[in-house]
Short mmCIF file of C-alpha atoms in Angstrom, two decimals:
data_model
loop_
_atom_site.label_atom_id
_atom_site.label_comp_id
_atom_site.label_asym_id
_atom_site.label_seq_id
_atom_site.Cartn_x
_atom_site.Cartn_y
_atom_site.Cartn_z
CA MET A 1 -0.08 -0.06 -0.06
CA LEU A 2 1.33 3.49 -0.91
CA HIS A 3 2.74 5.49 1.95
CA VAL A 4 0.35 4.02 4.55
CA HIS A 5 2.33 5.64 7.33
CA ASP A 6 2.34 9.18 5.89
CA PRO A 7 -0.83 10.69 7.54
CA PHE A 8 -1.55 12.72 4.40
CA ARG A 9 -1.42 9.76 2.08
CA ARG A 10 -3.32 7.54 4.38
CA GLY A 11 -5.98 10.17 4.66
CA GLN A 12 -5.97 10.68 0.73
CA LEU A 13 -6.37 7.04 0.13
CA ALA A 14 -9.25 6.79 2.72
CA ILE A 15 -11.11 9.71 1.20
CA GLY A 16 -10.27 8.62 -2.39
CA ALA A 17 -11.96 5.35 -1.58
CA LEU A 18 -15.14 7.33 -0.81
CA PHE A 19 -14.92 9.29 -4.15
CA PHE A 20 -14.32 5.94 -5.97
CA SER A 21 -17.37 4.60 -4.25
CA LEU A 22 -19.68 7.41 -5.36
CA GLY A 23 -18.59 7.31 -8.94
CA PHE A 24 -18.87 3.42 -8.75
CA GLN A 25 -22.23 3.36 -7.40
CA TYR A 26 -23.59 6.01 -9.80
CA ALA A 27 -22.27 4.26 -12.85
CA THR A 28 -23.37 1.05 -11.69
CA TRP A 29 -26.99 1.65 -11.79
CA ALA A 30 -26.56 4.04 -15.04
CA SER A 31 -24.84 1.30 -16.89
CA ARG A 32 -28.13 -0.65 -16.42
CA LEU A 33 -30.57 2.02 -17.58
CA PRO A 34 -31.36 0.15 -20.93
CA ALA A 35 -32.40 -3.00 -18.75
CA ILE A 36 -34.36 -0.86 -16.34
CA LYS A 37 -36.16 0.84 -19.27
CA ALA A 38 -37.02 -2.50 -20.71
CA HIS A 39 -37.85 -4.05 -17.42
CA LEU A 40 -40.53 -1.38 -16.36
CA ASP A 41 -41.50 -0.76 -19.99
CA LEU A 42 -40.49 2.96 -19.97
CA THR A 43 -40.73 5.74 -22.67
CA ALA A 44 -37.72 8.01 -23.21
CA ALA A 45 -39.47 10.75 -21.24
CA GLN A 46 -40.20 8.74 -18.47
CA VAL A 47 -36.43 7.70 -18.36
CA GLY A 48 -35.70 11.51 -18.32
CA LEU A 49 -38.14 11.80 -15.34
CA LEU A 50 -36.45 9.12 -13.57
CA LEU A 51 -33.06 10.79 -13.79
CA MET A 52 -34.72 13.94 -12.79
CA ALA A 53 -35.90 12.22 -9.75
CA THR A 54 -32.21 11.84 -8.50
CA GLY A 55 -31.56 15.75 -9.02
CA ILE A 56 -34.95 16.55 -7.01
CA GLY A 57 -33.91 14.31 -4.12
CA ALA A 58 -30.30 16.00 -3.84
CA ALA A 59 -31.88 19.54 -4.08
CA ALA A 60 -34.49 18.59 -1.40
CA ALA A 61 -31.78 17.34 0.82
CA PHE A 62 -30.16 20.45 1.71
CA PRO A 63 -31.77 21.11 5.09
CA LEU A 64 -31.42 17.55 6.00
CA VAL A 65 -27.65 17.42 4.89
CA ALA A 66 -26.67 20.64 6.84
CA MET A 67 -28.47 19.30 9.96
CA LEU A 68 -26.70 15.95 9.65
CA MET A 69 -23.35 17.67 9.15
CA ARG A 70 -23.59 19.69 12.35
CA ARG A 71 -24.79 16.53 14.47
CA LEU A 72 -22.80 13.63 12.95
CA GLY A 73 -19.86 15.31 11.36
CA SER A 74 -18.38 14.70 7.96
CA ARG A 75 -16.66 11.51 8.89
CA LEU A 76 -19.82 9.40 10.35
CA LEU A 77 -21.94 11.07 7.59
CA SER A 78 -19.50 9.88 4.87
CA LEU A 79 -19.73 6.31 6.25
CA LEU A 80 -23.43 6.04 6.83
CA SER A 81 -24.26 7.41 3.37
CA ALA A 82 -21.85 5.22 1.65
CA VAL A 83 -23.38 2.25 3.25
CA GLY A 84 -26.79 3.63 2.32
CA LEU A 85 -25.93 3.87 -1.36
CA THR A 86 -24.49 0.47 -1.32
CA LEU A 87 -27.66 -0.99 0.24
CA LEU A 88 -30.03 0.93 -2.14
CA LEU A 89 -28.61 -1.15 -5.05
CA ILE A 90 -30.78 -4.11 -3.66
CA PRO A 91 -34.22 -2.07 -4.45
CA LEU A 92 -32.62 -0.58 -7.48
CA SER A 93 -32.30 -4.19 -9.03
CA VAL A 94 -35.80 -5.26 -8.07
CA MET A 95 -37.95 -2.19 -8.65
CA PRO A 96 -41.56 -3.57 -9.41
CA ASN A 97 -43.02 -0.59 -10.95
CA TYR A 98 -42.29 3.19 -12.02
CA PRO A 99 -43.79 4.91 -9.05
CA VAL A 100 -41.43 2.96 -6.68
CA ALA A 101 -38.69 3.34 -9.28
CA LEU A 102 -39.21 7.31 -8.84
CA LEU A 103 -39.21 7.02 -4.94
CA VAL A 104 -35.92 4.79 -4.97
CA MET A 105 -34.09 7.21 -7.24
CA GLY A 106 -35.20 10.07 -5.38
CA CYS A 107 -33.61 8.35 -2.20
CA ASP A 108 -30.48 7.68 -4.13
CA GLY A 109 -30.29 11.46 -4.84
CA VAL A 110 -30.64 12.34 -1.01
CA LEU A 111 -27.74 9.81 -0.13
CA VAL A 112 -25.64 11.14 -3.01
CA ALA A 113 -26.08 14.68 -1.44
CA CYS A 114 -24.97 13.58 1.74
CA LEU A 115 -21.84 11.52 0.73
CA ASN A 116 -21.02 14.12 -1.66
CA VAL A 117 -21.06 16.86 0.96
CA ALA A 118 -19.33 14.92 3.56
CA MET A 119 -16.29 13.47 1.50
CA ASN A 120 -15.55 16.85 0.11
CA ALA A 121 -15.50 18.40 3.77
CA GLN A 122 -12.92 15.66 4.28
CA GLY A 123 -11.04 16.51 1.31
CA ALA A 124 -10.86 20.21 2.08
CA ALA A 125 -10.00 19.49 5.64
CA LEU A 126 -7.25 17.17 4.42
CA GLU A 127 -5.66 20.18 2.38
CA ALA A 128 -6.09 22.57 5.22
CA VAL A 129 -4.63 20.20 7.88
CA HIS A 130 -1.59 19.32 5.79
CA ARG A 131 -1.35 22.51 3.60
CA ARG A 132 -1.10 20.16 0.50
CA ASN A 133 -3.51 20.29 -2.62
CA ALA A 134 -5.33 16.90 -3.09
CA MET A 135 -8.98 17.81 -4.24
CA ALA A 136 -8.13 17.47 -7.86
CA LYS A 137 -6.71 13.77 -7.44
CA LEU A 138 -9.66 13.00 -5.25
CA HIS A 139 -12.08 13.92 -7.86
CA ALA A 140 -10.08 11.97 -10.42
CA THR A 141 -10.88 8.85 -8.49
CA PHE A 142 -14.48 9.55 -8.78
CA SER A 143 -13.92 9.14 -12.47
CA GLY A 144 -12.00 6.21 -12.08
CA GLY A 145 -15.00 4.69 -10.10
CA SER A 146 -17.17 5.23 -13.02
CA LEU A 147 -14.74 3.65 -15.29
CA GLY A 148 -14.51 0.73 -13.02
CA ALA A 149 -18.15 0.18 -12.74
CA ALA A 150 -18.50 0.57 -16.52
CA LEU A 151 -15.84 -2.31 -16.93
CA LEU A 152 -17.75 -4.55 -14.29
CA ALA A 153 -21.03 -4.05 -16.02
CA SER A 154 -19.53 -5.24 -19.28
CA GLY A 155 -17.97 -8.13 -17.52
CA MET A 156 -21.05 -9.11 -15.74
CA ASN A 157 -23.16 -8.89 -19.08
CA THR A 158 -21.05 -11.75 -20.41
CA VAL A 159 -21.76 -13.75 -17.54
CA THR A 160 -25.42 -13.00 -16.62
CA SER A 161 -28.01 -10.66 -17.67
CA THR A 162 -29.66 -10.79 -14.06
CA MET A 163 -29.20 -7.18 -12.32
CA ALA A 164 -29.36 -8.74 -8.94
CA VAL A 165 -26.34 -10.67 -9.35
CA HIS A 166 -24.34 -7.73 -11.06
CA PHE A 167 -25.47 -5.11 -8.24
CA GLY A 168 -24.76 -7.91 -5.59
CA ALA A 169 -21.18 -8.00 -6.95
CA ALA A 170 -20.86 -4.54 -6.98
CA ALA A 171 -22.22 -3.95 -3.40
CA VAL A 172 -19.56 -6.32 -2.10
CA LEU A 173 -16.95 -4.26 -3.47
CA LEU A 174 -18.48 -1.03 -2.19
CA LEU A 175 -18.55 -2.57 1.34
CA LEU A 176 -15.00 -3.41 1.14
CA LEU A 177 -14.11 0.30 0.11
CA THR A 178 -16.17 1.75 2.98
CA ALA A 179 -14.32 -0.48 5.41
CA TYR A 180 -11.09 0.77 3.99
CA ALA A 181 -12.09 4.50 4.08
CA ARG A 182 -13.32 3.98 7.88
CA THR A 183 -9.67 3.59 9.32
CA GLY A 184 -8.18 6.42 7.64
CA LEU A 185 -10.84 9.51 7.48
CA LEU A 186 -10.08 12.68 9.39
CA THR A 187 -11.43 12.84 13.03
CA HIS A 188 -14.03 15.34 14.04
CA GLU A 189 -11.45 17.22 16.02
CA GLN A 190 -9.24 17.60 12.85
CA VAL A 191 -12.11 18.83 10.59
CA ALA A 192 -13.19 21.18 13.61
CA ALA A 193 -9.67 22.62 13.64
CA LYS A 194 -9.91 23.47 9.91
CA ASP A 195 -13.23 25.13 10.28
CA GLU A 196 -12.13 27.18 13.21
CA ALA A 197 -9.08 28.22 11.31
CA ALA A 198 -11.21 29.27 8.10
CA GLU A 199 -13.51 31.25 10.59
CA ALA A 200 -10.63 33.02 11.89
CA ARG A 201 -9.45 33.91 8.64
CA GLU A 202 -12.94 34.94 7.26
CA GLN A 203 -13.18 37.28 10.66
CA LYS A 204 -9.84 38.80 9.67
CA GLU A 205 -10.62 39.40 6.27
CA ASP A 206 -14.12 40.75 6.86
CA ALA A 207 -12.75 43.36 9.39
CA VAL A 208 -11.12 44.93 6.42
CA ALA A 209 -14.29 45.42 4.86
CA VAL A 210 -16.64 46.38 7.59
CA ALA A 211 -17.63 49.78 6.28
CA GLU A 212 -18.44 48.24 2.94
CA GLU A 213 -20.43 45.56 4.42
CA ARG A 214 -22.41 48.09 6.70
CA GLY A 215 -23.33 50.10 3.55
CA ALA A 216 -24.57 46.89 1.93
CA LYS A 217 -26.70 46.16 4.96
CA SER A 218 -28.12 49.51 5.14
CA ARG A 219 -29.24 49.13 1.55
CA GLY A 220 -30.85 45.84 2.17
CA LYS A 221 -28.37 44.02 0.12
CA TRP A 222 -26.68 40.72 0.73
CA THR A 223 -23.58 40.72 2.77
CA LEU A 224 -20.30 39.51 1.02
CA PRO A 225 -20.44 36.09 2.50
CA ALA A 226 -23.91 35.24 1.22
CA ARG A 227 -23.07 36.68 -2.38
CA MET A 228 -19.91 34.70 -2.30
CA THR A 229 -21.69 31.34 -1.54
CA LEU A 230 -24.36 32.35 -4.39
CA TRP A 231 -21.68 32.81 -6.93
CA MET A 232 -19.78 29.54 -5.70
CA GLY A 233 -23.01 27.48 -5.95
CA CYS A 234 -23.73 29.06 -9.32
CA ALA A 235 -20.13 27.97 -10.75
CA MET A 236 -20.53 24.67 -9.14
CA ALA A 237 -24.12 23.96 -10.40
CA PHE A 238 -23.31 24.96 -14.05
CA GLY A 239 -19.89 23.29 -13.93
CA THR A 240 -21.43 19.87 -12.83
CA VAL A 241 -24.29 20.33 -15.81
CA THR A 242 -21.41 20.72 -18.20
CA GLU A 243 -19.70 17.79 -16.76
CA GLY A 244 -22.88 15.41 -16.58
CA ALA A 245 -24.37 16.38 -19.89
CA MET A 246 -21.21 15.64 -21.83
CA ASN A 247 -21.10 12.11 -20.15
CA ASP A 248 -24.69 11.48 -21.09
CA TRP A 249 -25.17 13.11 -24.60
CA SER A 250 -21.65 12.99 -26.20
CA ALA A 251 -22.25 9.44 -27.87
CA ILE A 252 -25.85 10.21 -29.01
CA TYR A 253 -24.29 13.38 -30.63
CA MET A 254 -21.56 11.52 -32.35
CA LYS A 255 -24.05 8.94 -33.77
CA ASP A 256 -26.93 11.18 -34.63
CA VAL A 257 -25.36 14.34 -35.53
CA ALA A 258 -21.72 14.02 -36.53
CA LYS A 259 -22.81 10.69 -38.12
CA ALA A 260 -19.95 8.74 -36.72
CA SER A 261 -19.84 4.74 -37.21
CA ALA A 262 -21.23 2.53 -34.48
CA GLU A 263 -17.46 1.90 -33.52
CA LEU A 264 -16.65 5.52 -33.37
CA ALA A 265 -19.63 6.84 -31.46
CA PRO A 266 -18.38 5.72 -28.04
CA MET A 267 -15.32 7.69 -28.40
CA GLY A 268 -17.09 10.67 -27.57
CA ILE A 269 -17.61 9.93 -23.99
CA ALA A 270 -14.15 8.23 -24.09
CA VAL A 271 -12.47 11.39 -24.91
CA VAL A 272 -14.29 13.47 -22.40
CA SER A 273 -13.52 10.88 -19.58
CA VAL A 274 -9.87 10.29 -20.33
CA MET A 275 -9.05 14.10 -20.67
CA MET A 276 -10.97 14.64 -17.07
CA VAL A 277 -8.95 11.91 -15.36
CA LEU A 278 -5.76 13.12 -16.98
CA ALA A 279 -6.35 16.71 -16.06
CA ARG A 280 -7.44 15.95 -12.32
CA LEU A 281 -4.10 13.83 -11.85
CA PHE A 282 -2.13 16.95 -12.79
CA ALA A 283 -4.46 19.71 -11.72
CA ASP A 284 -3.21 19.86 -7.87
CA GLY A 285 0.25 20.83 -9.50
CA TRP A 286 -1.53 23.59 -11.58
CA ARG A 287 -3.38 25.00 -8.61
CA SER A 288 0.01 25.27 -6.66
CA ARG A 289 1.72 26.94 -9.83
CA TRP A 290 -1.18 29.46 -11.18
CA GLY A 291 -3.92 29.48 -8.47
CA ASP A 292 -7.33 28.08 -8.41
CA GLY A 293 -9.01 31.14 -9.72
CA LEU A 294 -7.06 31.16 -13.04
CA ILE A 295 -7.57 27.41 -13.44
CA VAL A 296 -11.26 27.73 -13.15
CA ARG A 297 -11.75 30.81 -15.33
CA ALA A 298 -9.39 29.75 -18.21
CA GLY A 299 -10.49 26.11 -18.13
CA SER A 300 -14.20 26.56 -18.24
CA ALA A 301 -13.71 29.34 -21.15
CA LEU A 302 -11.55 26.80 -23.05
CA ALA A 303 -14.41 24.35 -22.55
CA ALA A 304 -17.24 26.80 -23.80
CA ALA A 305 -15.19 27.73 -26.60
CA GLY A 306 -13.95 24.26 -27.86
CA LEU A 307 -17.52 22.90 -27.70
CA ALA A 308 -19.02 25.90 -29.44
CA ILE A 309 -16.43 25.72 -32.21
CA ALA A 310 -17.03 21.99 -32.67
CA LEU A 311 -20.97 22.47 -32.93
CA LEU A 312 -20.53 24.97 -35.38
CA SER A 313 -17.96 23.20 -37.43
CA GLY A 314 -19.74 19.70 -37.60
CA GLY A 315 -18.35 16.43 -38.19
CA VAL A 316 -16.46 13.90 -36.42
CA VAL A 317 -12.98 15.23 -35.82
CA PRO A 318 -14.26 18.74 -34.63
CA ALA A 319 -16.50 17.05 -32.32
CA LEU A 320 -13.70 14.81 -30.59
CA ILE A 321 -11.49 17.74 -30.41
CA GLY A 322 -14.24 20.07 -28.77
CA PHE A 323 -15.07 17.11 -26.34
CA ALA A 324 -11.53 16.94 -25.29
CA ALA A 325 -11.38 20.49 -24.59
CA VAL A 326 -14.40 20.32 -22.46
CA GLY A 327 -12.76 17.52 -20.59
CA LEU A 328 -9.53 19.41 -20.12
CA GLY A 329 -11.19 22.49 -19.25
CA ILE A 330 -14.01 21.53 -16.82
CA ALA A 331 -12.05 18.95 -14.99
CA ALA A 332 -10.62 21.16 -12.25
CA VAL A 333 -13.60 23.37 -11.78
CA THR A 334 -15.50 21.21 -9.15
CA PRO A 335 -12.43 20.46 -6.91
CA CYS A 336 -11.39 24.14 -6.78
CA VAL A 337 -14.78 25.36 -5.94
CA TYR A 338 -15.39 22.57 -3.25
CA VAL A 339 -12.20 24.02 -1.38
CA ALA A 340 -13.31 27.64 -1.86
CA ALA A 341 -16.69 26.80 -0.42
CA ALA A 342 -15.26 24.92 2.52
CA GLY A 343 -13.24 28.08 3.30
CA GLN A 344 -16.68 29.76 4.02
CA GLY A 345 -17.90 27.08 6.52
CA SER A 346 -19.84 23.91 6.57
CA ASP A 347 -23.16 25.42 5.68
CA ALA A 348 -21.75 27.08 2.52
CA LEU A 349 -20.13 23.83 1.62
CA THR A 350 -23.23 21.88 2.06
CA LEU A 351 -25.25 24.50 -0.16
CA VAL A 352 -22.72 24.60 -2.76
CA ALA A 353 -22.25 20.66 -2.92
CA THR A 354 -25.91 20.26 -2.92
CA MET A 355 -26.21 22.61 -5.99
CA GLY A 356 -23.53 20.63 -7.56
CA THR A 357 -25.01 17.40 -7.12
CA THR A 358 -28.42 18.85 -8.23
CA GLY A 359 -26.57 20.10 -11.52
CA LEU A 360 -24.67 16.77 -12.17
CA LEU A 361 -28.07 14.84 -11.70
CA ALA A 362 -30.60 17.06 -13.25
CA GLY A 363 -28.59 18.62 -15.95
CA PRO A 364 -28.52 15.57 -18.36
CA PRO A 365 -32.40 15.36 -18.45
CA VAL A 366 -32.90 19.19 -18.92
CA ILE A 367 -30.38 19.26 -21.72
CA GLY A 368 -32.46 16.28 -23.28
CA PHE A 369 -35.68 18.40 -22.89
CA ILE A 370 -34.03 21.06 -24.90
CA ALA A 371 -32.68 18.69 -27.38
CA ASN A 372 -36.28 17.13 -27.76
CA ALA A 373 -37.59 20.54 -28.47
CA THR A 374 -34.87 22.25 -30.77
CA GLY A 375 -32.38 19.60 -31.58
CA LEU A 376 -29.30 18.19 -30.10
CA VAL A 377 -27.03 21.07 -31.46
CA TRP A 378 -28.94 23.54 -29.74
CA GLY A 379 -28.86 21.13 -26.58
CA LEU A 380 -25.11 21.03 -26.33
CA GLY A 381 -24.88 24.60 -27.26
CA ALA A 382 -26.65 25.07 -23.72
CA VAL A 383 -23.86 23.02 -22.33
CA ALA A 384 -21.36 25.53 -23.90
CA ALA A 385 -23.35 28.25 -22.35
CA SER A 386 -23.14 26.61 -19.10
CA ALA A 387 -19.35 26.59 -19.13
CA LEU A 388 -19.23 30.08 -19.89
CA VAL A 389 -21.41 30.97 -17.03
CA VAL A 390 -19.04 29.24 -14.84
CA SER A 391 -16.09 31.33 -16.19
CA LEU A 392 -18.05 34.36 -15.61
CA CYS A 393 -19.10 33.43 -11.99
CA SER A 394 -15.31 32.69 -11.16
CA THR A 395 -14.48 36.04 -11.43
CA GLN A 396 -16.57 36.93 -8.45
CA ILE A 397 -15.26 34.48 -6.16
CA ARG A 398 -12.66 35.06 -3.49
CA TRP A 399 -10.05 32.40 -4.01
CA THR A 400 -7.69 31.02 -1.48
CA SER A 401 -4.49 28.75 -1.93
CA THR A 402 -3.78 25.85 0.34
CA ALA A 403 -0.22 25.25 -0.93
#
């Protein structure tokens, strides 16, 4: 095991196991959507609403997650929600009808929101405690989990078509990952120390702008922390819309619009995924060199411009180049925004993470509704616009460096 006696590396591996688990669980059920559609005899619109139910569950979970974070702390909430998502695979494999499916997917969204907030709080605390960047690599393990689930699904399909067997094997792996994470997560005292340091830093910074804040209050406007949280949440939501929509719609664009062959069509999602993983593996170094703000602004602008040019050009090669630009540019957005939100306190992190989860889960069906009304080119055009919104929002965020 890599550097198990190094507290930073041990914590990074434990938290990384949670990120891997979330990506793995999400991609496990997503890989069986065709089977779920056939089993329940669903229309395309019903599948879209099924996906939307996860986003609704995540958005509705905000008050619950905020309360659980205060009462349980990020360590215990991480473990409980990871186990909950694992156990949820059981009803997912045997859903008897559509109403039950909607309920189960709503519960999945709630648990995803819990784990997403708690594990990112752990990651931000790890950076603060050890003064070393780690968040981008942690998010790379989420993408690795999705890839691992896709490979398992492919292998299981060659052995059996029974969803219960597939999900049972996935559940065993997820429980093992949770057990491993349990021994290395940061304690409540370590996370609390990070929060106290962040609060002290915020108080010092806010003291410099007391007159400005008083003026804003006298005019009935939001104070700086409230505005800051809003900008972060907006950047996170539109960033995850971009990320999620590309994962779900790139292959369909390749086949139906770019007229790629059946062999080339899957290369759309492959290019996005590979570029995201590679970028996240190197992004912590970029953050140390250039700062989080520049990485987010330049990266999201690259994603918007690359995808827009690809859509205007048409064809397979421009599409693949544009998709690569999206994967490269958007990869570091969520890790950087999570770190910035954690610096504002646990409530801000909870709100921002909930908005991110909602964007990731609800974005793809929304893009589907746009595509159904106007065409997929316009649908992906909305994705390019989402990336541009991220770049604009990032100019209003106060970025801090951990390295």
